[in-house]
Coordinates of C-alpha atoms in Angstrom, one line a residue:
M1 CA 146.0 -38.4 5.0
S2 CA 143.6 -39.5 7.4
S3 CA 146.0 -41.6 9.4
L4 CA 149.5 -42.3 10.0
T5 CA 151.4 -45.4 11.4
I6 CA 154.8 -44.7 13.4
G7 CA 157.0 -47.8 13.8
V8 CA 159.5 -48.1 16.4
L9 CA 162.1 -50.9 15.8
A10 CA 161.7 -53.2 18.8
L11 CA 164.6 -55.5 18.6
Q12 CA 166.5 -54.0 21.7
G13 CA 166.8 -51.0 23.6
G14 CA 164.5 -48.2 24.5
F15 CA 161.4 -48.9 22.3
H16 CA 158.8 -48.9 24.7
E17 CA 159.8 -45.5 25.9
H18 CA 159.5 -44.4 22.3
V19 CA 156.3 -45.7 21.8
E20 CA 155.1 -44.1 24.8
L21 CA 156.3 -40.6 23.8
V22 CA 155.0 -41.0 20.4
R23 CA 151.6 -41.5 21.8
K24 CA 151.9 -38.6 24.2
A25 CA 153.2 -36.3 21.3
A26 CA 150.2 -37.3 19.1
V27 CA 147.7 -36.7 21.9
Y28 CA 149.5 -33.2 22.0
L29 CA 149.2 -32.4 18.4
A30 CA 145.4 -33.5 18.4
T31 CA 144.6 -31.1 21.1
A32 CA 147.0 -28.2 19.8
E33 CA 145.4 -25.1 17.9
S34 CA 146.7 -25.7 14.2
S35 CA 146.7 -23.3 11.2
A36 CA 146.5 -26.1 9.0
P37 CA 143.7 -26.1 6.5
N38 CA 143.0 -30.0 7.0
P39 CA 142.6 -31.8 10.1
R40 CA 145.7 -33.8 11.5
P41 CA 145.9 -37.3 10.8
E42 CA 145.3 -39.9 13.6
I43 CA 148.6 -41.3 14.7
T44 CA 149.2 -44.8 15.8
A45 CA 152.4 -45.9 17.3
I46 CA 153.4 -49.8 17.1
E47 CA 156.5 -51.9 17.8
V48 CA 158.2 -53.3 14.8
R49 CA 159.7 -56.8 14.6
T50 CA 158.9 -58.1 11.3
E51 CA 159.0 -57.1 7.9
A52 CA 155.3 -56.9 7.4
E53 CA 155.2 -54.7 10.4
L54 CA 158.0 -52.3 8.9
R55 CA 156.0 -52.3 5.6
S56 CA 153.1 -51.1 7.3
C57 CA 154.7 -48.0 8.5
D58 CA 154.8 -44.5 7.2
A59 CA 157.9 -43.4 9.5
L60 CA 160.4 -45.3 11.7
I61 CA 162.1 -44.6 15.0
I62 CA 165.4 -46.7 15.7
P63 CA 165.8 -46.5 19.4
G64 CA 169.1 -46.1 21.7
G65 CA 170.4 -49.5 22.8
E66 CA 173.3 -51.6 21.8
S67 CA 174.0 -50.9 18.3
T68 CA 175.9 -54.0 17.4
T69 CA 173.2 -56.2 19.0
I70 CA 170.2 -54.3 17.0
S71 CA 172.4 -55.1 13.8
F72 CA 173.1 -58.6 14.7
I73 CA 169.3 -59.4 15.3
A74 CA 168.1 -57.3 12.5
A75 CA 170.5 -59.4 10.0
Q76 CA 169.4 -62.8 11.8
S77 CA 165.6 -62.0 11.4
G78 CA 165.9 -60.7 7.8
L79 CA 165.0 -57.1 8.7
M80 CA 168.5 -55.6 7.4
E81 CA 167.8 -55.4 3.9
P82 CA 164.2 -54.5 4.4
L83 CA 165.6 -51.5 6.9
K84 CA 167.9 -50.4 4.2
E85 CA 165.2 -50.3 1.4
F86 CA 162.9 -48.2 4.1
V87 CA 165.6 -45.6 4.5
K88 CA 167.5 -45.5 1.2
V89 CA 165.1 -46.4 -1.5
D90 CA 161.7 -45.6 -0.1
R91 CA 163.2 -42.7 1.7
K92 CA 160.5 -42.7 4.5
P93 CA 161.2 -40.4 7.4
V94 CA 163.5 -42.2 9.9
W95 CA 164.7 -41.0 13.3
G96 CA 167.7 -42.7 15.0
T97 CA 168.6 -42.0 18.7
C98 CA 171.8 -42.8 20.0
A99 CA 172.3 -46.5 18.8
G100 CA 169.9 -45.9 16.1
A101 CA 172.2 -42.9 14.8
I102 CA 175.2 -45.1 14.6
L103 CA 172.9 -47.6 12.6
L104 CA 172.0 -45.0 10.1
A105 CA 175.5 -43.5 9.5
D106 CA 177.3 -44.4 6.6
E107 CA 180.5 -45.0 8.6
A108 CA 181.2 -45.7 12.4
N109 CA 184.6 -45.5 14.1
A110 CA 185.4 -47.4 17.4
T111 CA 183.3 -50.3 16.4
K112 CA 183.6 -53.9 18.0
K113 CA 186.1 -56.4 16.9
G114 CA 185.0 -57.3 13.4
G115 CA 182.9 -54.2 12.7
Q116 CA 179.2 -54.2 12.6
E117 CA 176.4 -53.8 9.6
L118 CA 175.0 -50.4 9.3
I119 CA 171.8 -49.4 7.7
G120 CA 173.4 -46.2 6.2
G121 CA 171.9 -43.4 4.5
L122 CA 173.0 -40.5 6.5
G123 CA 176.2 -39.1 5.3
V124 CA 178.2 -38.8 8.3
R125 CA 181.0 -40.6 10.1
V126 CA 180.3 -41.3 13.7
H127 CA 182.3 -42.1 16.8
R128 CA 180.8 -44.7 19.4
N129 CA 180.8 -44.3 22.9
H130 CA 182.5 -40.9 22.3
F131 CA 182.3 -39.7 26.1
G132 CA 183.3 -43.0 27.9
R133 CA 181.7 -45.9 29.6
Q134 CA 178.2 -46.0 31.1
I135 CA 179.2 -44.7 34.6
E136 CA 180.4 -41.5 32.7
S137 CA 176.9 -41.0 31.5
F138 CA 175.4 -37.4 31.9
V139 CA 172.5 -35.1 31.3
A140 CA 173.3 -31.6 29.6
D141 CA 171.0 -28.8 28.7
L142 CA 170.8 -28.3 25.0
D143 CA 169.8 -25.3 22.8
L144 CA 167.8 -26.5 20.1
P145 CA 166.8 -23.8 17.8
F146 CA 165.0 -26.1 15.3
L147 CA 162.3 -26.5 17.7
T148 CA 161.4 -22.8 17.7
Q149 CA 161.8 -22.1 14.1
G150 CA 158.1 -22.3 13.4
D151 CA 158.9 -25.4 10.8
G152 CA 155.6 -27.1 11.6
N153 CA 152.0 -25.9 12.8
T154 CA 152.9 -26.0 16.7
K155 CA 155.1 -23.6 18.4
T156 CA 157.3 -25.1 21.0
A157 CA 159.0 -23.6 23.9
S158 CA 162.5 -22.2 23.9
S159 CA 163.6 -23.5 27.2
P160 CA 166.9 -25.9 27.2
Y161 CA 166.0 -29.4 26.1
P162 CA 167.5 -32.0 28.8
G163 CA 169.9 -34.2 26.7
V164 CA 170.7 -37.6 28.3
F165 CA 173.8 -39.1 27.0
I166 CA 174.5 -42.6 27.7
R167 CA 177.7 -44.0 25.9
A168 CA 176.7 -41.7 23.5
P169 CA 178.2 -41.5 19.9
I170 CA 178.8 -38.0 18.1
V171 CA 179.2 -37.0 14.4
E172 CA 182.7 -36.7 14.0
E173 CA 182.6 -35.8 10.4
I174 CA 180.2 -34.9 7.8
L175 CA 180.8 -36.8 4.5
S176 CA 180.9 -35.5 1.2
T177 CA 178.2 -36.4 -1.1
E178 CA 179.4 -37.2 -4.6
A179 CA 177.1 -36.7 -7.9
G180 CA 175.7 -39.9 -9.2
D181 CA 175.3 -41.6 -5.6
S182 CA 172.0 -43.2 -5.9
D183 CA 171.6 -43.5 -2.3
K184 CA 171.9 -39.8 -1.5
P185 CA 171.3 -37.1 -4.3
A186 CA 174.2 -34.2 -4.7
S187 CA 171.7 -31.6 -3.6
S188 CA 171.2 -33.4 0.0
A189 CA 173.3 -31.5 2.5
V190 CA 173.6 -32.8 5.9
E191 CA 172.3 -30.0 8.1
V192 CA 173.5 -29.8 11.8
L193 CA 170.9 -29.1 14.2
A194 CA 172.5 -29.2 17.5
V195 CA 175.9 -29.2 19.2
L196 CA 177.2 -30.0 22.7
P197 CA 179.7 -27.1 23.4
G198 CA 182.9 -27.5 26.0
R199 CA 182.5 -31.5 26.2
K200 CA 184.9 -32.6 23.3
T201 CA 187.9 -31.4 25.6
K202 CA 186.6 -33.7 28.6
A203 CA 186.8 -36.9 26.4
A204 CA 189.4 -39.0 27.3
E205 CA 192.8 -38.5 25.3
G206 CA 192.9 -40.7 22.1
V207 CA 189.4 -41.8 22.5
S208 CA 188.0 -39.2 19.9
Q209 CA 189.3 -38.8 16.1
S210 CA 187.3 -35.7 15.7
T211 CA 188.8 -32.9 13.9
A212 CA 186.2 -30.5 15.0
D213 CA 187.2 -27.0 16.8
D214 CA 186.9 -27.4 20.4
S215 CA 185.2 -24.0 20.2
V216 CA 182.4 -25.3 18.1
G217 CA 181.7 -28.5 20.4
D218 CA 180.5 -32.1 19.4
I219 CA 177.8 -32.6 16.9
V220 CA 174.9 -34.1 18.6
A221 CA 171.9 -33.8 16.1
V222 CA 171.8 -33.7 12.2
R223 CA 169.3 -34.2 9.4
Q224 CA 169.7 -35.2 5.9
Q225 CA 166.6 -35.5 3.6
N226 CA 164.4 -38.0 5.3
I227 CA 166.9 -38.9 8.0
F228 CA 167.1 -37.5 11.4
A229 CA 169.6 -38.6 14.1
T230 CA 170.4 -37.5 17.8
S231 CA 173.2 -38.7 19.8
F232 CA 171.4 -38.4 23.0
H233 CA 168.0 -40.1 24.3
P234 CA 164.7 -38.0 24.1
E235 CA 162.9 -41.2 25.1
L236 CA 164.2 -41.2 28.6
T237 CA 162.9 -37.9 29.5
D238 CA 159.5 -36.7 29.8
D239 CA 159.8 -33.8 27.5
V240 CA 157.8 -34.5 24.4
R241 CA 158.9 -31.3 22.1
I242 CA 161.3 -33.3 19.9
H243 CA 158.7 -35.9 19.1
V244 CA 156.1 -33.4 18.6
W245 CA 158.4 -31.6 16.1
W246 CA 159.6 -34.9 14.6
L247 CA 155.7 -35.9 13.9
E248 CA 155.4 -32.8 12.2
Q249 CA 158.0 -33.4 9.8
V250 CA 156.6 -36.8 9.3
M251 CA 152.9 -35.3 8.5
K252 CA 154.4 -32.6 6.1
A253 CA 156.3 -35.3 4.2
A254 CA 153.1 -37.4 4.1
T255 CA 151.2 -34.3 2.8
P256 CA 151.1 -34.4 -1.2
T257 CA 152.1 -31.5 -3.0
S258 CA 149.4 -29.7 -5.0
S259 CA 150.5 -28.9 -8.7
A260 CA 149.9 -25.4 -10.1

């Protein structure tokens, strides 16, 4: 594994910002101390607009933006089926932020009239625009324990992460995985990585159909197998920690497992 290509779906939304943070995270990893026996791969970030560009990628980020628009353009440009194959058949690492999280969900509530086509693969139901209109956007400090679990070779600071929420979705329900589902093995549980406490009660009455306990808070980051999703926008901050962590997960997935 001498190189990795990280694609950012560039049909609409904050793709440029993600590309820049991937590049900054790659520089950070290249210069950070590592206990890994082998040198880290060279990481290249590219914008993805075609099937050929998608197929050249080892991992993919689906950015924040307008999920209905991204879905429509993907369908019109012939990218929707290749995206589904990338996520659910090839099972390459993929990260969706805000609109990207909606597109990766198996189900979505509060969609526009007529609904929208989803890529799917993540066994959750999301609620679009959970916190209201764009004028009700906010930034909240998030506790992200997964950044300090030592899951990769690079240690990250434990200070709160600035979560930028703009017409953000939440995970309102984790769906059960049935045996025999070819898209999601029965052993693949959805892991809750972050919650936003105390905000659910502030949502407008009747907007959320979530049955989560108020004391638990809203689920805003999850992982299932190769899929990682966040309700908030890391690409709209200058904090590189989540991008560093995710690149480490991509490197781990790309490293062949030695047989005994």
